[in-house]
């Protein structure tokens, strides 16, 4: 019984030492009964548990300490084993990754090579198809050329070209090809100028393009001709309308008798009365003018008897109504209208003077005005009006329309141009 206990104790002790990384004594492993050593080394249980060292293996305290150290030895051994397994797993993963990388690289290289081979094969097929297509086009072109070359001499003349194009249904400007047009097409394609078309010169697409250009040119010429015709018709219609309107006008009264001439001269009394205020100093310088000035002033005073200037207004309106009467002699109507325009022209100097004075007042600028300058301006206005009246009087007394005053005569003639001359002629046309 004692021997079994000793043997069991020795086996347990060996197991404990192995668990904590130590080694049992040789005598214990061999089952020797020699007394245990009197001192536990630094790798014993006491150092692991932080307890006092045991001095003898066979004591109960030693075996109790050894049994208590077993739960601590197991996690240490397991941790050491786990770290070893992790290192082995990492190594295996690295090897697998390297093998996978090598496999992917090889796969990519094989795929690129395969795609390059496929691309080369497609290019070769495309080149082959293009060659076949070009050969087919050449055969079709030769067959078409032979269909035009009726006599088989290897060239197409004008007649063969015309017949071939007509057989294809090609037309120029909607009409069938004739000889001159076929010749024109052949001349456009005949590069060597031998009068015929060889195979290398024969180009049906060029023929179509040329015929299309002719169609465009013909269409443009047709549109231009239609526009010109339409414009000509419009001008003709306008001319006809003017002739119809002119024919509908009343016949002009070309009477130039003495009453007509005197009445034409009297029409200028209106501007002569209004211009007196500009020429009073001429009556002082030239006493001979005092008599006509006094008569004109008397007439002006009679007309001025009507309040608010109604006398002058009635005279102007009356003269304008006489101008509209197409039954009056043309000479009288013209002079009446020209006299009214001259009278309105006398308003311009006064209007300019008033505008200048108003502008000077607004700008607070004093404009020196000498008596000599005022006499000069008034004298220019007076002389111009008397010159126009004198010219019109002389022409009217001669029975000639006084249409020589710039701008004023043009305006007067335009307003009385509502009649047509009589067949037997008469005074000068205005």
Coordinates of N, CA and C in Angstrom, one line a residue, residues 34-150:
X34 N 15.0 6.7 -4.0 CA 15.9 7.6 -3.3 C 15.2 8.8 -2.7
X35 N 15.7 9.3 -1.6 CA 14.9 10.5 -1.0 C 15.0 11.7 -1.9
X36 N 13.9 12.4 -1.9 CA 13.9 13.6 -2.8 C 14.9 14.6 -2.3
X37 N 15.2 15.5 -3.2 CA 16.2 16.6 -2.9 C 15.6 17.4 -1.8
X38 N 16.5 18.0 -1.0 CA 16.1 18.8 0.1 C 15.7 20.2 -0.2
X39 N 15.7 20.5 -1.5 CA 15.4 22.0 -1.9 C 14.7 22.0 -3.2
X40 N 13.6 22.8 -3.4 CA 12.9 22.9 -4.7 C 13.5 24.1 -5.4
X41 N 13.9 23.8 -6.7 CA 14.5 24.9 -7.5 C 13.6 26.0 -7.8
X42 N 14.2 27.0 -8.4 CA 13.4 28.2 -8.8 C 12.2 28.0 -9.7
X43 N 12.2 26.8 -10.4 CA 11.1 26.5 -11.3 C 10.0 25.7 -10.5
X44 N 10.1 25.6 -9.2 CA 9.1 24.9 -8.4 C 7.9 25.7 -8.3
X45 N 7.0 25.1 -7.4 CA 5.7 25.6 -7.3 C 5.7 26.9 -6.5
X46 N 6.6 26.9 -5.5 CA 6.6 28.1 -4.7 C 6.9 29.4 -5.4
X47 N 7.7 29.4 -6.4 CA 8.0 30.6 -7.1 C 6.8 31.0 -8.0
X48 N 6.0 30.0 -8.5 CA 4.9 30.3 -9.4 C 3.7 30.9 -8.6
X49 N 3.5 30.4 -7.3 CA 2.4 30.8 -6.6 C 2.7 32.0 -5.6
X50 N 3.9 32.4 -5.6 CA 4.3 33.4 -4.7 C 4.3 33.0 -3.2
X51 N 4.5 31.7 -3.0 CA 4.4 31.2 -1.6 C 5.8 30.8 -1.2
X52 N 6.0 30.5 0.1 CA 7.3 30.0 0.6 C 7.7 28.7 -0.1
X53 N 8.9 28.6 -0.4 CA 9.4 27.4 -1.0 C 9.2 26.2 -0.1
X54 N 9.0 25.0 -0.8 CA 8.8 23.8 -0.1 C 10.2 23.1 0.0
X55 N 10.6 22.6 1.0 CA 11.9 22.0 1.1 C 12.0 20.6 0.9
X56 N 10.8 19.9 0.8 CA 10.8 18.4 0.6 C 9.7 18.1 -0.3
X57 N 10.0 17.1 -1.2 CA 8.9 16.6 -2.1 C 7.9 15.8 -1.5
X58 N 8.2 15.1 -0.5 CA 7.2 14.2 0.1 C 6.3 14.7 1.1
X59 N 6.3 16.0 1.4 CA 5.4 16.5 2.4 C 4.1 16.8 1.8
X60 N 3.0 16.8 2.6 CA 1.7 17.1 2.1 C 1.6 18.5 1.5
X61 N 2.3 19.4 2.1 CA 2.3 20.8 1.6 C 2.8 20.9 0.2
X62 N 3.7 20.1 -0.2 CA 4.3 20.1 -1.5 C 3.2 19.6 -2.5
X63 N 2.5 18.5 -2.2 CA 1.5 18.0 -3.1 C 0.3 18.9 -3.2
X64 N 0.0 19.6 -2.2 CA -1.1 20.5 -2.2 C -0.8 21.7 -3.1
X65 N 0.4 22.2 -3.0 CA 0.9 23.3 -3.9 C 0.9 22.9 -5.3
X66 N 1.4 21.7 -5.5 CA 1.4 21.2 -6.9 C 0.1 21.1 -7.5
X67 N -0.9 20.6 -6.8 CA -2.3 20.5 -7.3 C -2.9 21.9 -7.5
X68 N -2.5 22.8 -6.7 CA -3.1 24.2 -6.9 C -2.5 24.9 -8.2
X69 N -1.3 24.5 -8.6 CA -0.7 25.1 -9.7 C -1.2 24.5 -11.1
X70 N -1.9 23.4 -11.0 CA -2.3 22.8 -12.3 C -3.3 23.7 -13.0
X71 N -4.3 24.3 -12.4 CA -5.3 25.2 -13.2 C -4.5 26.4 -13.8
X72 N -3.4 26.9 -13.3 CA -2.7 28.0 -13.9 C -1.8 27.5 -15.0
X73 N -1.4 26.3 -15.0 CA -0.5 25.7 -16.0 C -1.2 25.4 -17.3
X74 N -2.5 25.0 -17.1 CA -3.3 24.7 -18.3 C -3.5 25.9 -19.2
X75 N -4.0 27.1 -18.7 CA -4.1 28.3 -19.6 C -2.8 28.7 -20.3
X76 N -1.7 28.6 -19.6 CA -0.4 29.0 -20.2 C -0.1 28.1 -21.3
X77 N -0.3 26.8 -21.1 CA 0.0 25.9 -22.2 C -1.0 26.1 -23.4
X78 N -2.3 26.4 -23.1 CA -3.2 26.6 -24.2 C -2.9 27.9 -24.9
X79 N -2.5 29.0 -24.2 CA -2.1 30.3 -24.8 C -0.9 30.1 -25.8
X80 N 0.1 29.3 -25.3 CA 1.2 29.1 -26.1 C 0.8 28.3 -27.4
X81 N -0.1 27.4 -27.2 CA -0.5 26.6 -28.4 C -1.3 27.4 -29.4
X82 N -2.2 28.4 -28.8 CA -3.0 29.2 -29.6 C -2.1 30.2 -30.5
X83 N -1.0 30.7 -29.9 CA -0.2 31.6 -30.6 C 0.5 30.9 -31.8
X84 N 0.9 29.6 -31.5 CA 1.5 28.8 -32.5 C 0.5 28.6 -33.7
X85 N -0.8 28.3 -33.3 CA -1.8 28.1 -34.4 C -2.0 29.3 -35.2
X86 N -2.0 30.5 -34.5 CA -2.2 31.8 -35.3 C -1.1 32.0 -36.3
X87 N 0.2 31.7 -35.8 CA 1.3 31.9 -36.7 C 1.2 31.0 -37.9
X88 N 0.8 29.7 -37.6 CA 0.6 28.7 -38.7 C -0.5 29.2 -39.7
X89 N -1.7 29.7 -39.1 CA -2.8 30.2 -40.0 C -2.3 31.4 -40.9
X90 N -1.6 32.3 -40.3 CA -1.1 33.5 -41.1 C -0.2 33.0 -42.2
X91 N 0.7 32.1 -41.9 CA 1.6 31.6 -42.9 C 0.8 30.9 -44.0
X92 N -0.2 30.1 -43.6 CA -1.0 29.4 -44.7 C -1.7 30.4 -45.5
X93 N -2.3 31.5 -44.9 CA -3.0 32.5 -45.6 C -2.1 33.3 -46.6
X94 N -0.9 33.5 -46.2 CA 0.1 34.2 -47.1 C 0.4 33.4 -48.3
X95 N 0.5 32.1 -48.0 CA 0.8 31.2 -49.1 C -0.3 31.1 -50.1
X96 N -1.6 31.0 -49.5 CA -2.8 30.9 -50.4 C -2.9 32.2 -51.2
X97 N -2.6 33.4 -50.6 CA -2.7 34.7 -51.3 C -1.7 34.8 -52.4
X98 N -0.5 34.3 -52.1 CA 0.5 34.4 -53.2 C 0.1 33.5 -54.4
X99 N -0.5 32.2 -54.0 CA -0.9 31.4 -55.1 C -2.0 32.0 -55.9
X100 N -3.0 32.6 -55.1 CA -4.1 33.3 -55.8 C -3.6 34.4 -56.7
X101 N -2.7 35.2 -56.2 CA -2.2 36.4 -57.0 C -1.5 35.8 -58.3
X102 N -0.7 34.8 -58.1 CA 0.0 34.2 -59.3 C -1.1 33.7 -60.3
X103 N -2.1 33.1 -59.7 CA -3.2 32.5 -60.6 C -3.9 33.6 -61.4
X104 N -4.3 34.8 -60.7 CA -5.0 35.9 -61.3 C -4.1 36.5 -62.4
X105 N -2.8 36.7 -62.1 CA -1.9 37.3 -63.0 C -1.8 36.4 -64.3
X106 N -1.7 35.2 -64.1 CA -1.6 34.3 -65.2 C -2.9 34.4 -66.0
X107 N -4.1 34.4 -65.3 CA -5.4 34.5 -66.0 C -5.5 35.8 -66.8
X108 N -5.1 37.0 -66.2 CA -5.2 38.2 -67.0 C -4.3 38.2 -68.2
X109 N -3.1 37.6 -68.0 CA -2.2 37.5 -69.2 C -2.8 36.7 -70.3
X110 N -3.4 35.6 -69.9 CA -4.1 34.7 -70.9 C -5.2 35.4 -71.6
X111 N -6.0 36.2 -70.8 CA -7.2 36.9 -71.4 C -6.8 38.0 -72.4
X112 N -5.7 38.8 -72.0 CA -5.2 39.8 -72.9 C -4.7 39.2 -74.2
X113 N -4.0 38.1 -74.1 CA -3.5 37.4 -75.3 C -4.6 36.9 -76.1
X114 N -5.6 36.3 -75.5 CA -6.8 35.9 -76.3 C -7.5 37.0 -77.0
X115 N -7.7 38.2 -76.3 CA -8.3 39.3 -76.9 C -7.5 39.8 -78.1
X116 N -6.2 39.9 -77.9 CA -5.3 40.3 -79.0 C -5.4 39.4 -80.3
X117 N -5.5 38.1 -80.0 CA -5.7 37.2 -81.1 C -7.0 37.4 -81.8
X118 N -8.1 37.6 -81.0 CA -9.4 37.8 -81.6 C -9.4 39.1 -82.4
X119 N -8.8 40.2 -81.9 CA -8.7 41.4 -82.6 C -8.0 41.3 -83.9
X120 N -6.9 40.5 -83.9 CA -6.1 40.3 -85.1 C -6.9 39.5 -86.1
X121 N -7.7 38.6 -85.6 CA -8.5 37.8 -86.5 C -9.6 38.6 -87.2
X122 N -10.2 39.5 -86.3 CA -11.3 40.4 -86.9 C -10.7 41.4 -87.9
X123 N -9.5 41.9 -87.6 CA -8.9 42.8 -88.6 C -8.7 42.1 -89.9
X124 N -8.2 40.9 -89.8 CA -7.9 40.1 -91.0 C -9.2 39.9 -91.8
X125 N -10.3 39.6 -91.1 CA -11.6 39.3 -91.7 C -12.1 40.6 -92.4
X126 N -12.0 41.8 -91.7 CA -12.4 43.0 -92.3 C -11.6 43.3 -93.6
X127 N -10.3 43.1 -93.5 CA -9.5 43.4 -94.7 C -9.9 42.5 -95.9
X128 N -10.2 41.2 -95.5 CA -10.7 40.3 -96.5 C -12.0 40.7 -97.1
X129 N -12.9 41.2 -96.3 CA -14.3 41.6 -96.8 C -14.1 42.8 -97.6
X130 N -13.3 43.8 -97.2 CA -13.1 45.0 -98.0 C -12.5 44.6 -99.4
X131 N -11.6 43.7 -99.4 CA -11.0 43.3 -100.7 C -12.1 42.6 -101.6
X132 N -12.9 41.8 -101.0 CA -14.0 41.1 -101.7 C -15.0 42.2 -102.3
X133 N -15.3 43.2 -101.4 CA -16.2 44.2 -101.8 C -15.6 45.0 -103.0
X134 N -14.3 45.4 -102.9 CA -13.7 46.1 -103.9 C -13.7 45.3 -105.2
X135 N -13.4 44.1 -105.1 CA -13.5 43.2 -106.3 C -14.9 43.2 -106.9
X136 N -15.9 43.1 -106.1 CA -17.2 43.0 -106.6 C -17.6 44.3 -107.2
X137 N -17.2 45.4 -106.7 CA -17.5 46.7 -107.3 C -16.8 46.9 -108.6
X138 N -15.6 46.4 -108.7 CA -14.9 46.4 -110.0 C -15.6 45.6 -111.1
X139 N -16.1 44.4 -110.6 CA -16.9 43.6 -111.6 C -18.2 44.2 -112.0
X140 N -18.9 44.8 -111.0 CA -20.1 45.5 -111.4 C -19.9 46.7 -112.3
X141 N -18.8 47.4 -112.0 CA -18.5 48.6 -112.9 C -18.1 48.1 -114.3
X142 N -17.4 47.0 -114.4 CA -17.1 46.5 -115.7 C -18.3 46.0 -116.4
X143 N -19.2 45.3 -115.7 CA -20.5 44.9 -116.3 C -21.3 46.1 -116.8
X144 N -21.4 47.1 -116.0 CA -22.1 48.3 -116.4 C -21.5 49.0 -117.6
X145 N -20.2 49.1 -117.6 CA -19.5 49.7 -118.8 C -19.7 48.9 -120.0
X146 N -19.7 47.5 -119.9 CA -20.0 46.7 -121.1 C -21.4 46.8 -121.6
X147 N -22.3 47.1 -120.6 CA -23.7 47.3 -121.1 C -23.9 48.6 -121.9
X148 N -23.0 49.6 -121.6 CA -23.0 50.8 -122.4 C -22.3 50.6 -123.7
X149 N -21.2 49.9 -123.7 CA -20.4 49.7 -124.8 C -21.0 48.7 -125.8
X150 N -21.9 49.2 -126.6 CA -22.7 48.3 -127.5 C -21.9 47.6 -128.6

